[in-house]
Short mmCIF file of C-alpha atoms in Angstrom, two decimals:
data_model
loop_
_atom_site.label_atom_id
_atom_site.label_comp_id
_atom_site.label_asym_id
_atom_site.label_seq_id
_atom_site.Cartn_x
_atom_site.Cartn_y
_atom_site.Cartn_z
CA MET A 1 -4.93 -21.89 -12.89
CA ARG A 2 -7.65 -19.69 -11.39
CA PRO A 3 -7.13 -17.21 -8.55
CA ASN A 4 -8.79 -18.16 -5.29
CA PHE A 5 -11.50 -15.77 -4.13
CA PRO A 6 -11.11 -14.96 -0.45
CA VAL A 7 -13.15 -15.35 2.70
CA PHE A 8 -13.89 -12.01 4.35
CA LEU A 9 -13.25 -11.13 7.98
CA SER A 10 -12.69 -7.74 9.59
CA ASP A 11 -9.96 -5.99 11.48
CA ARG A 12 -10.86 -6.15 15.21
CA ASP A 13 -13.03 -9.27 14.75
CA PRO A 14 -13.15 -11.53 17.83
CA ILE A 15 -10.53 -14.25 17.57
CA ALA A 16 -13.10 -16.78 18.81
CA ALA A 17 -15.14 -16.14 15.64
CA PHE A 18 -12.45 -17.36 13.24
CA ASP A 19 -14.03 -20.80 13.14
CA ARG A 20 -12.53 -23.04 10.43
CA HIS A 21 -9.89 -20.47 9.45
CA SER A 22 -8.35 -20.28 12.91
CA SER A 23 -5.55 -22.79 12.29
CA THR A 24 -4.19 -21.17 9.11
CA VAL A 25 -4.70 -17.59 10.28
CA LEU A 26 -3.48 -17.86 13.85
CA THR A 27 -0.44 -19.97 12.95
CA ALA A 28 0.70 -17.50 10.30
CA MET A 29 0.11 -14.51 12.59
CA ARG A 30 1.96 -16.03 15.51
CA GLU A 31 4.96 -16.89 13.36
CA ARG A 32 5.07 -13.34 11.98
CA GLY A 33 4.41 -11.73 15.36
CA ILE A 34 1.44 -9.76 14.06
CA GLY A 35 -2.23 -9.39 14.91
CA ARG A 36 -1.76 -9.38 18.71
CA VAL A 37 -3.57 -12.70 18.75
CA ASP A 38 -2.05 -13.74 22.08
CA GLN A 39 -2.57 -10.38 23.82
CA GLN A 40 -6.06 -9.37 22.72
CA LYS A 41 -9.46 -10.97 22.29
CA THR A 42 -9.75 -9.32 18.88
CA VAL A 43 -7.37 -9.51 15.93
CA HIS A 44 -5.43 -6.39 14.98
CA TYR A 45 -4.73 -6.91 11.32
CA CYS A 46 -5.80 -5.65 7.89
CA GLY A 47 -4.70 -7.46 4.75
CA LEU A 48 -4.45 -10.92 3.22
CA ILE A 49 -3.41 -14.31 4.55
CA HIS A 50 -3.19 -16.83 1.73
CA HIS A 51 -2.67 -20.57 1.90
CA PRO A 52 -2.13 -22.45 -1.40
CA GLU A 53 -4.55 -25.23 -0.38
CA GLN A 54 -6.89 -23.70 2.19
CA GLY A 55 -7.39 -20.47 0.25
CA ALA A 56 -7.34 -16.80 1.14
CA VAL A 57 -8.69 -14.85 4.09
CA VAL A 58 -8.93 -11.07 3.79
CA PHE A 59 -9.28 -8.86 6.84
CA LEU A 60 -11.13 -5.74 5.72
CA PRO A 61 -10.71 -2.42 7.56
CA ARG A 62 -13.18 -1.87 10.37
CA GLU A 63 -16.59 -0.61 9.25
CA ALA A 64 -15.99 -1.81 5.68
CA ARG A 65 -17.56 -5.29 5.65
CA THR A 66 -21.23 -5.48 4.61
CA GLY A 67 -21.93 -9.21 4.37
CA ASN A 68 -22.73 -8.83 0.67
CA LEU A 69 -20.20 -10.99 -1.20
CA ALA A 70 -20.03 -8.85 -4.34
CA SER A 71 -19.68 -5.63 -2.36
CA ASP A 72 -17.12 -7.09 0.01
CA LEU A 73 -15.05 -8.43 -2.90
CA GLU A 74 -14.92 -4.91 -4.37
CA THR A 75 -13.98 -3.47 -0.97
CA ALA A 76 -11.31 -6.14 -0.53
CA SER A 77 -9.83 -5.28 -3.91
CA LEU A 78 -9.82 -1.59 -2.96
CA THR A 79 -8.18 -2.43 0.36
CA MET A 80 -5.35 -4.38 -1.27
CA ARG A 81 -4.74 -1.64 -3.83
CA ALA A 82 -4.81 0.97 -1.07
CA LEU A 83 -2.24 -0.99 0.93
CA ALA A 84 -0.12 -1.34 -2.22
CA ARG A 85 -0.17 2.42 -2.79
CA PHE A 86 0.54 3.09 0.88
CA GLY A 87 3.45 0.65 0.76
CA ALA A 88 4.89 2.23 -2.40
CA GLU A 89 4.69 5.76 -1.02
CA THR A 90 6.16 4.83 2.36
CA SER A 91 8.84 2.47 1.02
CA LYS A 92 11.60 4.74 2.32
CA ARG A 93 10.38 4.26 5.87
CA ASP A 94 11.86 1.48 7.97
CA PHE A 95 9.11 -1.14 7.91
CA GLU A 96 9.84 -4.36 9.74
CA ASP A 97 8.58 -7.14 7.53
CA ASP A 98 7.55 -9.37 10.43
CA GLY A 99 6.85 -6.70 13.01
CA GLU A 100 4.20 -4.29 14.06
CA ALA A 101 4.25 -2.20 10.91
CA GLY A 102 3.56 -5.15 8.60
CA ASN A 103 4.73 -5.43 5.00
CA PRO A 104 2.69 -3.10 2.74
CA GLY A 105 5.81 -2.64 0.64
CA ALA A 106 5.50 -6.25 -0.51
CA LEU A 107 2.08 -5.48 -1.99
CA SER A 108 3.47 -2.57 -4.00
CA VAL A 109 6.17 -4.91 -5.35
CA ILE A 110 3.53 -7.50 -6.26
CA LYS A 111 1.46 -4.92 -8.12
CA ARG A 112 4.47 -3.65 -10.06
CA LEU A 113 5.42 -7.19 -11.13
CA ALA A 114 1.82 -7.98 -12.11
CA ASP A 115 1.47 -4.75 -14.10
CA ASP A 116 4.76 -5.41 -15.89
CA PHE A 117 3.63 -8.90 -16.92
CA ARG A 118 0.22 -7.58 -18.02
CA ASP A 119 1.84 -4.91 -20.21
CA HIS A 120 4.90 -6.79 -21.56
CA GLY A 121 4.50 -10.51 -20.91
CA LEU A 122 7.44 -12.73 -20.00
CA PHE A 123 10.92 -11.33 -20.40
CA SER A 124 12.73 -12.69 -23.44
CA LYS A 125 16.22 -12.30 -24.87
CA ARG A 126 16.66 -11.51 -28.53
CA ILE A 127 19.05 -14.02 -30.12
CA ARG A 128 20.01 -14.93 -33.69
CA GLN A 129 19.82 -18.55 -34.74
CA PRO A 130 21.82 -19.87 -37.74
CA THR A 131 19.70 -20.91 -40.71
CA ARG A 132 20.17 -21.73 -44.38
CA ASN A 133 18.60 -19.82 -47.23
CA SER A 134 16.18 -18.12 -44.88
CA GLY A 135 16.79 -14.85 -43.07
CA LYS A 136 19.67 -12.39 -43.07
CA PRO A 137 22.56 -13.55 -45.35
CA ASP A 138 25.92 -14.23 -43.74
CA TRP A 139 28.17 -13.73 -46.77
CA ALA A 140 31.44 -14.04 -44.87
CA GLY A 141 30.39 -17.40 -43.45
CA THR A 142 29.02 -18.54 -46.80
CA VAL A 143 32.22 -17.73 -48.69
CA LYS A 144 34.36 -19.36 -46.04
CA ARG A 145 32.41 -22.56 -45.53
CA GLU A 146 30.20 -23.24 -48.56
CA LEU A 147 31.19 -24.71 -51.93
CA ALA A 148 30.64 -22.38 -54.88
CA MET A 149 29.66 -23.51 -58.40
CA PRO A 150 30.98 -21.71 -61.49
CA GLY A 151 28.31 -19.57 -63.00
CA TYR A 152 27.81 -17.38 -66.05
CA LYS A 153 31.12 -15.76 -67.11
CA GLY A 154 32.87 -17.76 -64.36
CA GLN A 155 31.54 -15.91 -61.32
CA PRO A 156 30.91 -18.11 -58.24
CA VAL A 157 27.34 -19.16 -57.48
CA PHE A 158 26.39 -20.50 -54.06
CA THR A 159 23.56 -22.99 -53.98
CA ASP A 160 23.45 -22.79 -50.18
CA ILE A 161 23.64 -19.45 -48.38
CA ARG A 162 24.31 -19.26 -44.68
CA THR A 163 21.77 -17.02 -42.99
CA SER A 164 20.51 -16.15 -39.53
CA ARG A 165 17.07 -15.37 -38.13
CA ALA A 166 16.23 -13.34 -35.02
CA THR A 167 14.18 -15.14 -32.38
CA ARG A 168 13.26 -14.46 -28.78
CA SER A 169 14.34 -16.91 -26.07
CA THR A 170 12.32 -17.38 -22.87
CA ASP A 171 14.37 -20.19 -21.39
CA ALA A 172 16.66 -17.86 -19.40
CA ILE A 173 16.86 -18.11 -15.61
CA LEU A 174 15.39 -14.62 -15.21
CA THR A 175 12.36 -15.55 -17.31
CA GLN A 176 11.81 -18.84 -15.48
CA ILE A 177 11.89 -17.15 -12.09
CA GLN A 178 9.60 -14.39 -13.36
CA ALA A 179 7.08 -16.96 -14.60
CA ALA A 180 7.20 -18.93 -11.35
CA VAL A 181 6.70 -15.79 -9.24
CA VAL A 182 3.88 -14.47 -11.42
CA ARG A 183 2.18 -17.87 -11.11
CA GLU A 184 2.35 -17.46 -7.32
CA ILE A 185 1.03 -13.91 -7.60
CA HIS A 186 -1.82 -15.01 -9.86
CA LEU A 187 -2.84 -17.74 -7.44
CA ALA A 188 -2.80 -15.54 -4.35
CA HIS A 189 -3.63 -12.11 -5.76
CA GLY A 190 -5.29 -12.58 -9.15
CA TRP A 191 -8.67 -11.64 -7.67
CA TRP A 192 -7.58 -8.02 -7.04
CA LEU A 193 -5.01 -7.58 -9.81
CA SER A 194 -6.04 -7.12 -13.43
CA GLY A 195 -4.60 -8.49 -16.65
CA ILE A 196 -2.70 -11.61 -15.55
CA SER A 197 -5.34 -14.13 -16.63
CA SER A 198 -5.34 -12.87 -20.22
CA ARG A 199 -1.70 -13.95 -20.60
CA ARG A 200 -1.69 -17.10 -18.49
CA GLN A 201 -0.81 -19.31 -21.50
CA GLU A 202 2.65 -17.76 -21.43
CA LEU A 203 3.02 -18.85 -17.81
CA LEU A 204 1.90 -22.39 -18.51
CA LEU A 205 4.38 -22.84 -21.37
CA CYS A 206 7.42 -21.54 -19.51
CA LEU A 207 9.77 -24.00 -17.82
CA HIS A 208 9.95 -24.05 -14.02
CA PRO A 209 13.31 -23.05 -12.50
CA PRO A 210 15.43 -26.21 -12.05
CA PHE A 211 16.44 -25.32 -8.47
CA PRO A 212 14.59 -24.80 -5.14
CA ARG A 213 12.65 -21.61 -4.44
CA THR A 214 14.91 -20.84 -1.49
CA THR A 215 17.80 -20.27 -3.92
CA TRP A 216 16.01 -18.03 -6.43
CA ALA A 217 16.94 -14.74 -4.72
CA ARG A 218 20.63 -15.74 -4.61
CA LYS A 219 20.51 -16.71 -8.30
CA LEU A 220 19.17 -13.23 -9.11
CA ASP A 221 21.93 -11.65 -7.01
CA THR A 222 24.51 -13.45 -9.14
CA LEU A 223 22.73 -12.60 -12.39
CA LEU A 224 22.13 -8.88 -11.73
CA PRO A 225 25.66 -7.54 -12.49
CA SER A 226 25.54 -9.06 -16.00
CA LEU A 227 22.22 -7.42 -16.96
CA TYR A 228 22.13 -4.23 -18.98
CA SER A 229 18.57 -3.52 -20.22
CA ALA A 230 16.30 -1.41 -18.00
CA ARG A 231 13.57 -4.05 -17.91
CA SER A 232 15.85 -6.96 -17.04
CA ILE A 233 17.37 -4.95 -14.17
CA PHE A 234 13.89 -3.93 -12.96
CA LEU A 235 12.71 -7.56 -13.00
CA ALA A 236 15.77 -8.90 -11.20
CA GLU A 237 15.52 -6.26 -8.46
CA TYR A 238 11.77 -6.56 -7.92
CA LEU A 239 11.74 -10.36 -8.12
CA ARG A 240 14.42 -10.72 -5.46
CA SER A 241 12.62 -8.10 -3.34
CA TYR A 242 9.44 -10.18 -3.63
CA LEU A 243 11.27 -13.39 -2.74
CA ARG A 244 12.91 -11.84 0.32
CA GLU A 245 9.79 -10.06 1.59
CA THR A 246 7.48 -13.02 1.15
CA ARG A 247 8.24 -16.18 3.03
CA LYS A 248 5.87 -18.96 3.93
CA SER A 249 4.84 -19.82 7.44
CA SER A 250 5.45 -23.41 8.53
CA GLY A 251 1.89 -24.11 7.43
CA GLY A 252 2.56 -22.74 3.94
CA ALA A 253 0.66 -19.46 4.32
CA PHE A 254 1.75 -16.10 2.94
CA VAL A 255 0.96 -12.89 4.84
CA PHE A 256 0.46 -9.44 3.28
CA GLY A 257 -0.83 -6.46 5.27
CA VAL A 258 -0.47 -4.28 8.36
CA SER A 259 -1.11 -4.85 12.04
CA ASP A 260 -2.08 -1.25 12.69
CA PHE A 261 -4.34 0.29 10.04
CA HIS A 262 -4.43 3.63 11.85
CA ALA A 263 -1.46 5.02 9.87
CA VAL A 264 -3.16 4.02 6.61
CA TRP A 265 -6.46 5.62 7.70
CA GLU A 266 -4.67 8.87 8.58
CA THR A 267 -2.77 8.92 5.26
CA MET A 268 -5.87 8.15 3.20
CA LEU A 269 -7.87 10.95 4.83
CA ARG A 270 -5.08 13.46 4.36
CA GLU A 271 -4.83 12.62 0.66
CA THR A 272 -8.54 12.45 -0.18
CA ILE A 273 -10.16 15.37 1.67
CA LEU A 274 -11.59 17.97 -0.68
CA ARG A 275 -9.91 21.21 0.33
CA SER A 276 -10.81 24.85 -0.13
CA PRO A 277 -9.08 26.74 -2.97
CA HIS A 278 -7.68 28.94 -0.19
CA ASP A 279 -5.94 25.95 1.42
CA LYS A 280 -2.24 26.08 0.52
CA ARG A 281 -1.45 22.95 2.54
CA ARG A 282 1.02 24.79 4.73
CA ASN A 283 3.42 22.75 6.77
CA TRP A 284 1.61 23.65 9.98
CA ASN A 285 3.56 21.27 12.20
CA SER A 286 6.79 23.11 11.45
CA GLU A 287 5.15 26.42 12.46
CA LEU A 288 3.47 25.31 15.69
CA PRO A 289 5.23 26.30 18.94
CA LYS A 290 7.73 23.78 20.33
CA PRO A 291 8.74 22.99 23.91
CA VAL A 292 11.97 24.71 24.93
CA TYR A 293 13.99 23.96 28.07
CA THR A 294 16.14 26.63 29.74
CA LEU A 295 19.52 25.60 31.11
CA LYS A 296 20.12 26.75 34.69
CA ASP A 297 23.78 27.71 34.50
CA SER A 298 23.93 29.41 31.12
CA GLY A 299 20.34 30.57 30.77
CA MET A 300 20.45 29.38 27.16
CA SER A 301 17.52 27.64 25.55
CA ASP A 302 17.48 23.97 24.59
CA ALA A 303 14.59 23.19 22.21
CA ARG A 304 13.19 19.76 21.52
CA SER A 305 13.64 18.86 17.85
CA ARG A 306 10.14 17.42 17.57
CA GLY A 307 7.11 19.49 18.46
CA MET A 308 3.37 19.03 18.01
CA GLN A 309 2.29 16.66 15.23
CA THR A 310 -1.25 17.28 14.02
CA ASP A 311 -2.77 14.88 11.50
CA ILE A 312 -4.61 17.32 9.22
CA ILE A 313 -5.30 21.08 9.33
CA LEU A 314 -7.77 22.52 6.82
CA ASP A 315 -7.55 26.22 5.97
CA ASN A 316 -10.57 28.03 4.55
CA ALA A 317 -9.18 31.59 4.78
CA THR A 318 -11.62 32.62 7.54
CA ASN A 319 -11.78 29.42 9.55
CA TYR A 320 -9.73 26.35 10.31
CA MET A 321 -10.31 22.73 11.16
CA ILE A 322 -7.93 20.47 13.07
CA VAL A 323 -8.77 16.91 12.03
CA ASP A 324 -7.48 13.96 14.02
CA ALA A 325 -7.94 10.72 12.07
CA LYS A 326 -9.03 8.16 14.67
CA TYR A 327 -9.31 4.48 13.76
CA TYR A 328 -11.75 3.76 16.61
CA ALA A 329 -15.14 2.03 16.75
CA ALA A 330 -16.54 5.19 18.45
CA LYS A 331 -19.86 3.60 19.40
CA ASP A 332 -19.81 5.05 22.93
CA ALA A 333 -17.43 6.64 25.43
CA VAL A 334 -15.65 3.32 26.07
CA SER A 335 -14.79 2.76 22.40
CA ALA A 336 -13.89 6.41 21.71
CA PRO A 337 -10.58 8.28 22.28
CA GLY A 338 -9.63 8.85 25.92
CA TRP A 339 -8.35 11.82 27.85
CA PRO A 340 -4.79 11.99 26.36
CA ASP A 341 -6.21 12.37 22.83
CA ILE A 342 -8.85 14.86 23.95
CA ALA A 343 -6.35 17.01 25.85
CA LYS A 344 -3.96 16.92 22.91
CA GLN A 345 -6.61 18.27 20.54
CA ILE A 346 -7.48 21.11 22.91
CA PHE A 347 -3.80 21.96 23.17
CA TYR A 348 -3.49 21.91 19.37
CA GLU A 349 -6.22 24.52 19.13
CA HIS A 350 -4.39 26.86 21.53
CA ALA A 351 -1.16 26.35 19.59
CA LEU A 352 -2.80 27.10 16.24
CA ARG A 353 -4.30 30.31 17.64
CA GLU A 354 -0.80 31.51 18.42
CA ILE A 355 -0.16 31.51 14.67
CA VAL A 356 -3.45 32.58 13.07
CA ASP A 357 -4.85 35.06 15.63
CA SER A 358 -3.74 38.66 15.90
CA THR A 359 -4.51 41.40 18.43
CA ASP A 360 -6.29 43.69 15.92
CA MET A 361 -8.59 41.02 14.45
CA PRO A 362 -11.46 38.93 15.86
CA GLN A 363 -10.59 35.43 17.01
CA SER A 364 -10.38 32.89 14.22
CA ILE A 365 -12.97 30.15 14.06
CA ILE A 366 -11.20 26.86 14.78
CA HIS A 367 -13.05 23.54 14.86
CA ASN A 368 -11.54 20.49 16.47
CA ILE A 369 -12.58 17.18 14.90
CA PHE A 370 -12.22 13.47 15.56
CA ALA A 371 -12.75 11.60 12.24
CA PHE A 372 -13.89 7.97 12.66
CA PRO A 373 -14.43 5.29 9.99
CA ALA A 374 -17.99 4.18 9.32
CA LYS A 375 -20.11 2.35 6.78
CA MET A 376 -22.00 5.56 6.11
CA ASN A 377 -21.19 9.18 6.93
CA GLU A 378 -22.94 9.04 10.28
CA GLY A 379 -22.48 7.72 13.79
CA PRO A 380 -23.73 7.95 17.39
CA LEU A 381 -21.28 10.46 18.91
CA VAL A 382 -21.70 14.20 18.35
CA ASN A 383 -18.88 15.73 20.38
CA VAL A 384 -16.86 15.42 23.56
CA GLU A 385 -16.76 18.27 26.10
CA VAL A 386 -14.84 19.01 29.26
CA ARG A 387 -17.30 19.71 32.12
CA HIS A 388 -17.27 20.20 35.87
CA GLU A 389 -18.10 17.26 38.13
CA ASP A 390 -21.68 18.52 38.51
CA GLY A 391 -22.14 18.85 34.75
CA ARG A 392 -21.66 22.59 34.51
CA PRO A 393 -19.81 23.84 31.41
CA VAL A 394 -16.27 25.11 31.80
CA SER A 395 -14.75 28.27 30.31
CA ALA A 396 -14.32 28.87 26.61
CA ALA A 397 -10.71 27.77 26.98
CA PHE A 398 -11.97 24.16 26.76
CA ARG A 399 -13.95 24.05 23.53
CA PRO A 400 -15.60 20.79 22.44
CA VAL A 401 -14.03 18.32 20.06
CA TYR A 402 -16.60 17.31 17.47
CA CYS A 403 -17.07 13.75 16.21
CA ILE A 404 -17.66 13.01 12.54
CA TYR A 405 -17.94 9.70 10.69
CA VAL A 406 -16.52 9.10 7.22
CA SER A 407 -17.39 6.22 4.89
CA MET A 408 -14.43 3.83 4.79
CA ARG A 409 -15.47 2.61 1.34
CA GLU A 410 -15.60 6.16 -0.02
CA VAL A 411 -12.15 6.97 1.35
CA LEU A 412 -10.68 3.77 -0.11
CA GLU A 413 -12.12 4.56 -3.56
CA HIS A 414 -10.73 8.08 -3.61
CA TYR A 415 -7.33 6.98 -2.32
CA VAL A 416 -6.95 4.18 -4.88
CA ASN A 417 -8.04 6.52 -7.70
CA ASN A 418 -5.82 9.34 -6.39
CA THR A 419 -8.73 11.79 -6.20
CA GLN A 420 -9.93 14.30 -3.61
CA GLY A 421 -13.64 14.10 -2.88
CA VAL A 422 -14.13 13.38 0.83
CA THR A 423 -15.91 16.31 2.50
CA ILE A 424 -15.44 16.99 6.18
CA ALA A 425 -18.47 18.70 7.72
CA ALA A 426 -18.09 21.25 10.48
CA PRO A 427 -20.64 21.51 13.32
CA LEU A 428 -24.20 22.26 12.19
CA HIS A 429 -23.39 20.32 9.00
CA GLN A 430 -21.67 23.26 7.32
CA PRO A 431 -18.83 22.01 5.09
CA ILE A 432 -15.58 23.66 6.00
CA GLY A 433 -13.28 21.69 3.75
CA VAL A 434 -14.56 23.53 0.65
CA ALA A 435 -15.43 27.15 0.01
#
């Protein structure tokens, strides 16, 4: 029972390039309503599609694939662990398992089940089996059921003593379902999860549940009220979550991932940027001005509950950086953010000045940044400016938005390891994220 190593493709790859994997991949995506495979010429998906017979296909984030098998396997493992962390931390959000958001929560469940098996093995119930002359004596049972012989001074002597010995049983329904699910996890995910292979003998020796897979979740529902130990309750809840979040396509494929990696890219950058010691991570969005409507008859104000939503604002005491995490190719103007995103960033700068500038102090230095994924920390675009039709510059009210490129692999590593080490460079290559 060896895990299948995957084939590597990339998010935004042309659908025509799927070649021999097109049947498995496209069928699974169409059934789940993900990937936009019928609306776009490129696939919009990051994650894993696994078929028990045809193997696994991993769609890496854009700008992460190198063509080197060893490197891409490491990146794929980082990607799956990043999606698992993202899914665990956003589990309270309303993800639609088959919809646009994808099912990153399923990956966090898979990792928790795999880690539990690695650390504790199969669940077992402690029971006591009756024995004779071996184990803990059962004197009440011995006196009641065994024949005593007269001994010295007439006291009774028992030649056979009823005893009991503690053993651990792994034939329970919960254990059988756990073993069957972990076998599935090992087959589909063993290449990015650690520790399952070292205990696979336990999986091989455990009986398979004597009822169809489609009934396992309902069996756990029935079993759950009778459980009392913390681990048995954890297993029952996570196993039924796994079974309900993971269903096969008609072709037998399982799907784990997200259709839109942009939210993951934004979250990873926010969590991994190395910030200045002066940066208190203020809740800037709650402080930014909000649109307010005035009612004609009463003259009272009616404010919108939701105002401006910046991705990241870095504070270095004397200067600021507004970072917009953009999951774009950004090779040229066509593949870069358009006017709505540009105008929004300029507006963010004006809004931030309303908070940080004062009349008796010089204007604060505020840099506006688009942060794009890349293989290395470099790319073709420098900035985007608003200019007159003839090319003349406009007033200082329309400052440029600078373009930086951040290594996708580096961000994945820091996010998975829960560390901050990604530096964001201001114009002229002067780091602003750190003092």
